[in-house]
Tab-separated table of C-alpha atoms in Angstrom:
chain	number	residue	atom	x	y	z
A	11	MET	CA	-31.063	-3.651	75.314
A	12	VAL	CA	-29.972	-6.364	73.138
A	13	LYS	CA	-31.842	-9.586	72.789
A	14	VAL	CA	-31.737	-12.616	73.661
A	15	VAL	CA	-33.119	-16.406	72.645
A	16	VAL	CA	-31.278	-19.573	73.967
A	17	VAL	CA	-32.591	-23.187	72.486
A	18	GLU	CA	-31.133	-26.111	73.489
A	19	ASP	CA	-32.980	-29.317	74.364
A	20	GLU	CA	-31.067	-30.211	77.867
A	21	MET	CA	-32.746	-28.163	80.158
A	22	LEU	CA	-29.806	-28.068	82.687
A	23	THR	CA	-27.742	-26.697	80.230
A	24	ARG	CA	-30.026	-24.053	78.674
A	25	LYS	CA	-31.445	-22.854	82.309
A	26	GLY	CA	-27.543	-22.956	82.893
A	27	LEU	CA	-26.818	-20.060	80.588
A	28	VAL	CA	-29.918	-17.859	81.360
A	29	VAL	CA	-28.823	-17.938	85.366
A	30	THR	CA	-25.398	-17.511	85.117
A	31	THR	CA	-24.167	-15.354	82.197
A	32	PRO	CA	-24.192	-11.687	82.843
A	33	TRP	CA	-26.314	-10.971	80.924
A	34	ASP	CA	-27.123	-6.767	82.416
A	35	GLU	CA	-23.149	-6.684	82.507
A	36	LEU	CA	-23.596	-7.426	78.430
A	37	GLY	CA	-26.202	-4.531	77.982
A	38	CYS	CA	-28.356	-8.179	76.763
A	39	LYS	CA	-31.722	-10.084	78.021
A	40	VAL	CA	-32.598	-12.934	77.476
A	41	VAL	CA	-36.400	-12.818	75.954
A	42	GLY	CA	-37.384	-16.396	75.413
A	43	GLU	CA	-36.376	-20.253	75.828
A	44	ALA	CA	-36.819	-22.933	73.833
A	45	SER	CA	-36.289	-26.597	73.561
A	46	ASN	CA	-35.754	-27.381	70.241
A	47	GLY	CA	-35.931	-25.933	66.374
A	48	LEU	CA	-39.855	-25.599	66.243
A	49	GLU	CA	-39.919	-24.235	69.324
A	50	GLY	CA	-37.172	-21.518	68.639
A	51	ILE	CA	-39.127	-20.476	65.345
A	52	GLU	CA	-41.956	-19.818	66.766
A	53	ILE	CA	-40.465	-18.017	69.689
A	54	ILE	CA	-38.071	-15.879	67.343
A	55	SER	CA	-40.907	-15.045	64.818
A	56	LYS	CA	-41.967	-13.403	68.183
A	57	VAL	CA	-39.714	-11.454	70.052
A	58	LYS	CA	-37.010	-10.834	67.003
A	59	PRO	CA	-34.245	-11.070	69.118
A	60	HIS	CA	-30.994	-9.408	68.231
A	61	ILE	CA	-28.398	-12.930	69.360
A	62	ILE	CA	-29.528	-16.317	69.075
A	63	ILE	CA	-27.999	-18.849	70.897
A	64	THR	CA	-28.660	-22.686	69.732
A	65	ASP	CA	-27.371	-26.308	69.912
A	66	VAL	CA	-27.237	-28.028	66.681
A	67	ARG	CA	-28.591	-31.408	68.011
A	68	MET	CA	-31.674	-31.333	69.073
A	69	PRO	CA	-35.037	-33.236	68.930
A	70	LYS	CA	-37.975	-32.233	66.132
A	71	MET	CA	-35.668	-29.961	64.386
A	72	ASP	CA	-31.958	-29.433	64.882
A	73	GLY	CA	-30.596	-25.943	65.271
A	74	ILE	CA	-28.509	-25.991	61.660
A	75	LYS	CA	-32.163	-26.777	59.270
A	76	MET	CA	-33.795	-23.543	62.252
A	77	ILE	CA	-31.456	-21.209	61.085
A	78	LYS	CA	-31.751	-21.670	57.661
A	79	GLU	CA	-35.841	-21.699	58.262
A	80	LEU	CA	-34.710	-18.393	59.845
A	81	GLN	CA	-32.252	-16.978	57.092
A	82	ASN	CA	-34.950	-14.582	55.398
A	83	LYS	CA	-37.022	-14.379	58.757
A	84	THR	CA	-34.791	-12.048	60.916
A	85	LYS	CA	-31.410	-10.278	61.186
A	86	ALA	CA	-29.900	-11.971	64.506
A	87	GLU	CA	-26.647	-13.569	65.011
A	88	TYR	CA	-26.165	-16.705	66.065
A	89	ILE	CA	-23.953	-18.579	68.339
A	90	ILE	CA	-24.088	-22.230	67.685
A	91	ILE	CA	-22.959	-24.789	71.335
A	92	SER	CA	-22.291	-27.649	70.491
A	93	GLY	CA	-21.012	-30.877	71.283
A	94	TYR	CA	-19.977	-32.462	68.756
A	95	ASP	CA	-16.798	-31.521	67.177
A	96	GLU	CA	-17.668	-32.538	63.662
A	97	PHE	CA	-16.442	-29.969	60.857
A	98	LYS	CA	-19.531	-30.783	58.901
A	99	TYR	CA	-21.477	-28.742	61.390
A	100	ALA	CA	-18.865	-26.003	61.741
A	101	GLN	CA	-18.920	-25.161	57.948
A	102	GLN	CA	-22.470	-25.522	57.296
A	103	ALA	CA	-22.444	-22.979	60.309
A	104	ILE	CA	-20.145	-20.489	58.481
A	105	SER	CA	-22.067	-21.107	55.249
A	106	LEU	CA	-24.783	-19.589	56.946
A	107	GLY	CA	-23.242	-16.660	58.059
A	108	VAL	CA	-22.593	-18.028	62.468
A	109	LYS	CA	-20.384	-15.506	64.667
A	110	GLU	CA	-19.491	-18.009	67.181
A	111	TYR	CA	-18.651	-22.386	67.448
A	112	LEU	CA	-18.672	-23.306	70.636
A	113	LEU	CA	-17.609	-26.983	72.495
A	114	LYS	CA	-19.498	-27.950	76.001
A	115	PRO	CA	-18.605	-28.208	77.580
A	116	VAL	CA	-18.564	-23.927	77.359
A	117	GLU	CA	-16.259	-21.794	79.553
A	118	ASP	CA	-17.207	-18.696	80.851
A	119	GLY	CA	-14.961	-16.503	79.385
A	120	GLU	CA	-15.743	-17.941	76.071
A	121	LEU	CA	-19.191	-17.628	75.735
A	122	PHE	CA	-18.624	-13.981	77.049
A	123	ASN	CA	-15.889	-13.189	74.842
A	124	ALA	CA	-18.274	-14.564	72.159
A	125	LEU	CA	-21.251	-12.215	73.492
A	126	THR	CA	-19.185	-9.540	73.863
A	127	LYS	CA	-17.945	-9.467	70.160
A	128	ILE	CA	-21.722	-9.652	68.659
A	129	VAL	CA	-23.016	-7.133	70.667
A	130	ASN	CA	-20.252	-4.306	69.919
A	131	SER	CA	-21.443	-5.445	66.096
A	132	ILE	CA	-24.605	-5.027	66.944
A	133	GLU	CA	-23.783	-1.283	68.554
A	134	SER	CA	-21.939	-0.514	65.676
A	135	LYS	CA	-24.611	-1.287	63.188
A	136	LYS	CA	-26.640	0.391	65.751
A	137	GLU	CA	-24.968	3.875	65.673
A	138	VAL	CA	-24.876	3.497	61.455
A	139	TYR	CA	-28.591	2.906	61.317
A	140	GLU	CA	-29.048	5.826	63.685
A	141	GLN	CA	-26.930	7.840	60.883
A	142	ASP	CA	-28.910	6.893	58.272
A	143	VAL	CA	-32.010	7.262	59.474
A	144	GLU	CA	-30.847	10.792	59.717
A	145	GLU	CA	-29.757	11.189	56.552
A	146	LEU	CA	-32.390	9.732	55.123
A	147	GLU	CA	-34.579	12.618	57.194
A	148	THR	CA	-32.513	15.099	55.747
A	149	ALA	CA	-32.666	14.262	51.906
A	150	LEU	CA	-36.315	15.225	52.150
A	151	ASP	CA	-34.617	18.544	52.266
A	152	PHE	CA	-37.271	19.426	54.468
A	153	HIS	CA	-37.290	22.723	56.685
A	154	GLU	CA	-39.987	22.836	58.979
A	155	TYR	CA	-41.688	26.442	58.881
A	156	ASP	CA	-40.851	28.922	61.748
A	157	LYS	CA	-43.981	29.232	63.162
A	158	THR	CA	-43.459	30.706	66.376
A	159	SER	CA	-41.176	34.380	65.178
A	160	LYS	CA	-43.888	35.263	62.900
A	161	VAL	CA	-47.924	35.286	63.716
A	162	GLU	CA	-49.365	38.708	62.885
A	163	GLY	CA	-50.989	40.040	59.473
A	164	LYS	CA	-50.799	37.515	56.507
A	165	ILE	CA	-48.071	35.141	58.378
A	166	LYS	CA	-51.398	33.892	60.091
A	167	TYR	CA	-52.442	32.752	57.403
A	168	VAL	CA	-49.535	30.263	56.979
A	169	VAL	CA	-49.040	29.101	60.444
A	170	LYS	CA	-52.693	27.993	60.676
A	171	ALA	CA	-52.501	26.202	57.349
A	172	ILE	CA	-49.686	24.078	58.433
A	173	LYS	CA	-51.181	23.572	61.804
A	174	CYS	CA	-53.826	22.464	59.769
A	175	ILE	CA	-51.571	19.807	57.905
A	176	GLU	CA	-49.562	18.369	61.427
A	177	ASN	CA	-53.305	18.042	62.609
A	178	ASP	CA	-54.560	16.361	59.627
A	179	TYR	CA	-52.087	14.793	57.565
A	180	TYR	CA	-53.234	11.254	57.792
A	181	ASN	CA	-56.644	12.174	56.134
A	182	ASP	CA	-57.220	13.484	53.023
A	183	VAL	CA	-56.305	17.345	53.509
A	184	ASN	CA	-56.250	19.978	50.692
A	185	ILE	CA	-55.260	23.462	50.599
A	186	LYS	CA	-59.419	24.052	49.578
A	187	ASP	CA	-60.878	22.819	52.066
A	188	VAL	CA	-57.991	24.304	54.846
A	189	ALA	CA	-58.426	27.890	53.041
A	190	GLU	CA	-62.303	27.866	53.139
A	191	LYS	CA	-62.118	27.567	56.939
A	192	LEU	CA	-59.241	30.158	56.764
A	193	TYR	CA	-62.078	32.285	55.016
A	194	ILE	CA	-59.982	33.253	51.888
A	195	THR	CA	-59.325	32.133	48.755
A	196	GLU	CA	-57.479	28.715	47.598
A	197	SER	CA	-55.000	31.261	45.115
A	198	TYR	CA	-54.284	33.278	47.676
A	199	LEU	CA	-53.266	30.442	50.547
A	200	SER	CA	-51.560	28.685	47.834
A	201	ARG	CA	-49.563	32.093	46.414
A	202	LEU	CA	-49.121	32.686	50.501
A	203	PHE	CA	-48.052	29.305	51.162
A	204	LYS	CA	-45.147	29.318	48.550
A	205	LYS	CA	-43.919	32.618	49.509
A	206	GLU	CA	-43.248	32.102	53.164
A	207	THR	CA	-42.243	28.410	53.499
A	208	GLY	CA	-40.376	28.278	49.471
A	209	TYR	CA	-43.135	25.175	49.655
A	210	THR	CA	-45.966	24.663	47.339
A	211	PHE	CA	-48.833	23.139	49.765
A	212	VAL	CA	-49.039	20.024	48.217
A	213	ASP	CA	-45.362	19.764	48.470
A	214	TYR	CA	-45.029	20.626	52.091
A	215	LEU	CA	-47.969	17.978	53.240
A	216	THR	CA	-46.003	15.005	50.806
A	217	ARG	CA	-42.518	16.382	53.010
A	218	TYR	CA	-44.097	15.717	56.037
A	219	ARG	CA	-45.727	12.860	55.297
A	220	CYS	CA	-42.486	10.902	54.365
A	221	LYS	CA	-41.029	12.157	57.454
A	222	LYS	CA	-43.672	11.180	59.574
A	223	ALA	CA	-43.420	7.407	57.649
A	224	ILE	CA	-39.669	7.291	58.521
A	225	GLN	CA	-40.454	7.381	61.896
A	226	LEU	CA	-43.099	4.734	61.531
A	227	LEU	CA	-41.288	2.403	59.616
A	228	GLN	CA	-38.375	2.289	61.915
A	229	GLU	CA	-41.141	-0.294	64.351
A	230	GLU	CA	-40.484	-3.770	63.992
A	231	ASN	CA	-43.581	-5.457	63.291
A	232	ILE	CA	-45.439	-2.577	61.403
A	233	LYS	CA	-46.328	-3.109	57.592
A	234	ILE	CA	-45.894	-0.972	54.183
A	235	TYR	CA	-49.604	-0.354	53.564
A	236	GLN	CA	-49.996	-0.030	57.585
A	237	VAL	CA	-47.903	2.974	57.987
A	238	ALA	CA	-49.398	4.231	54.107
A	239	GLU	CA	-52.995	4.744	55.809
A	240	LEU	CA	-51.026	6.327	59.107
A	241	VAL	CA	-49.579	8.924	57.049
A	242	GLY	CA	-52.530	9.740	54.590
A	243	PHE	CA	-52.378	6.998	51.570
A	244	ASN	CA	-54.876	5.280	50.282
A	245	ASP	CA	-53.176	2.908	47.716
A	246	SER	CA	-49.685	2.032	49.341
A	247	ARG	CA	-48.139	1.131	46.000
A	248	TYR	CA	-48.453	5.224	45.385
A	249	PHE	CA	-47.000	5.599	48.725
A	250	SER	CA	-44.369	3.754	47.578
A	251	SER	CA	-43.329	5.313	44.643
A	252	ILE	CA	-44.351	8.855	46.184
A	253	PHE	CA	-41.811	7.721	49.674
A	254	LYS	CA	-38.521	6.831	46.976
A	255	LYS	CA	-39.513	9.818	44.926
A	256	TYR	CA	-38.475	12.029	48.233
A	257	VAL	CA	-36.164	10.071	50.050
A	258	GLY	CA	-34.390	8.376	47.350
A	259	ILE	CA	-35.178	4.487	48.824
A	260	THR	CA	-38.625	2.624	48.703
A	261	PRO	CA	-40.270	2.160	51.828
A	262	THR	CA	-39.645	-1.687	51.579
A	263	GLN	CA	-35.871	-0.938	51.367
A	264	LEU	CA	-35.525	1.111	54.231
A	265	LYS	CA	-37.046	-1.604	55.940
A	266	GLU	CA	-34.724	-4.424	54.661
A	267	GLN	CA	-32.375	-1.735	56.486
A	268	LEU	CA	-32.944	-1.437	59.698
């Protein structure tokens, strides 16, 4: 669902947009309203909308200033609705990347068409994003070991070792402790693990952590240091360097792309 915030100081106009626009038909939902730019920034920062519809002239802070304030805080698309047919406003709006500049009174068809174009653009970006995430996971060249095909003899140690990784990857898991749990030597487990999976224990663990990190980084409000801790790294800088080594880009770059 595409999230929308409406920022308009004229209450009747704002409520008219919220109530009469066929949001469901567009695949949208209004998640916030504001009567000026300052309120708009506060609400937008909380709900992270995909589309922001705003007036230009409003008390406390106008729409243009609000958009400037939000430039580095949100990737939302903008539609400006204004009663002022002045070139300077349209010029500023275009320079700020505003997709549509509509004049009041706005006809239903005009707004519907503007929203349709932006929603289609957002959906296309989502498809690209999903493809990018798949490619990032593929970049790990990580093929999880098939734990169901062989469970007899020596293979059971590998299966149990992988289970330890999956259950404890966010802690300080290491091959020595795992070997002790399995009542075998560290060197024996190391050789067996490499032979059966094609990876060293540390390499398998790191790739598994990176895969989990990619999934966590898709959450909107999560911080890099939080992801690092959640996948077993105490140092976020070290996590970032390891992530880049295995994935090809830093966690910050991934967040920016998302």
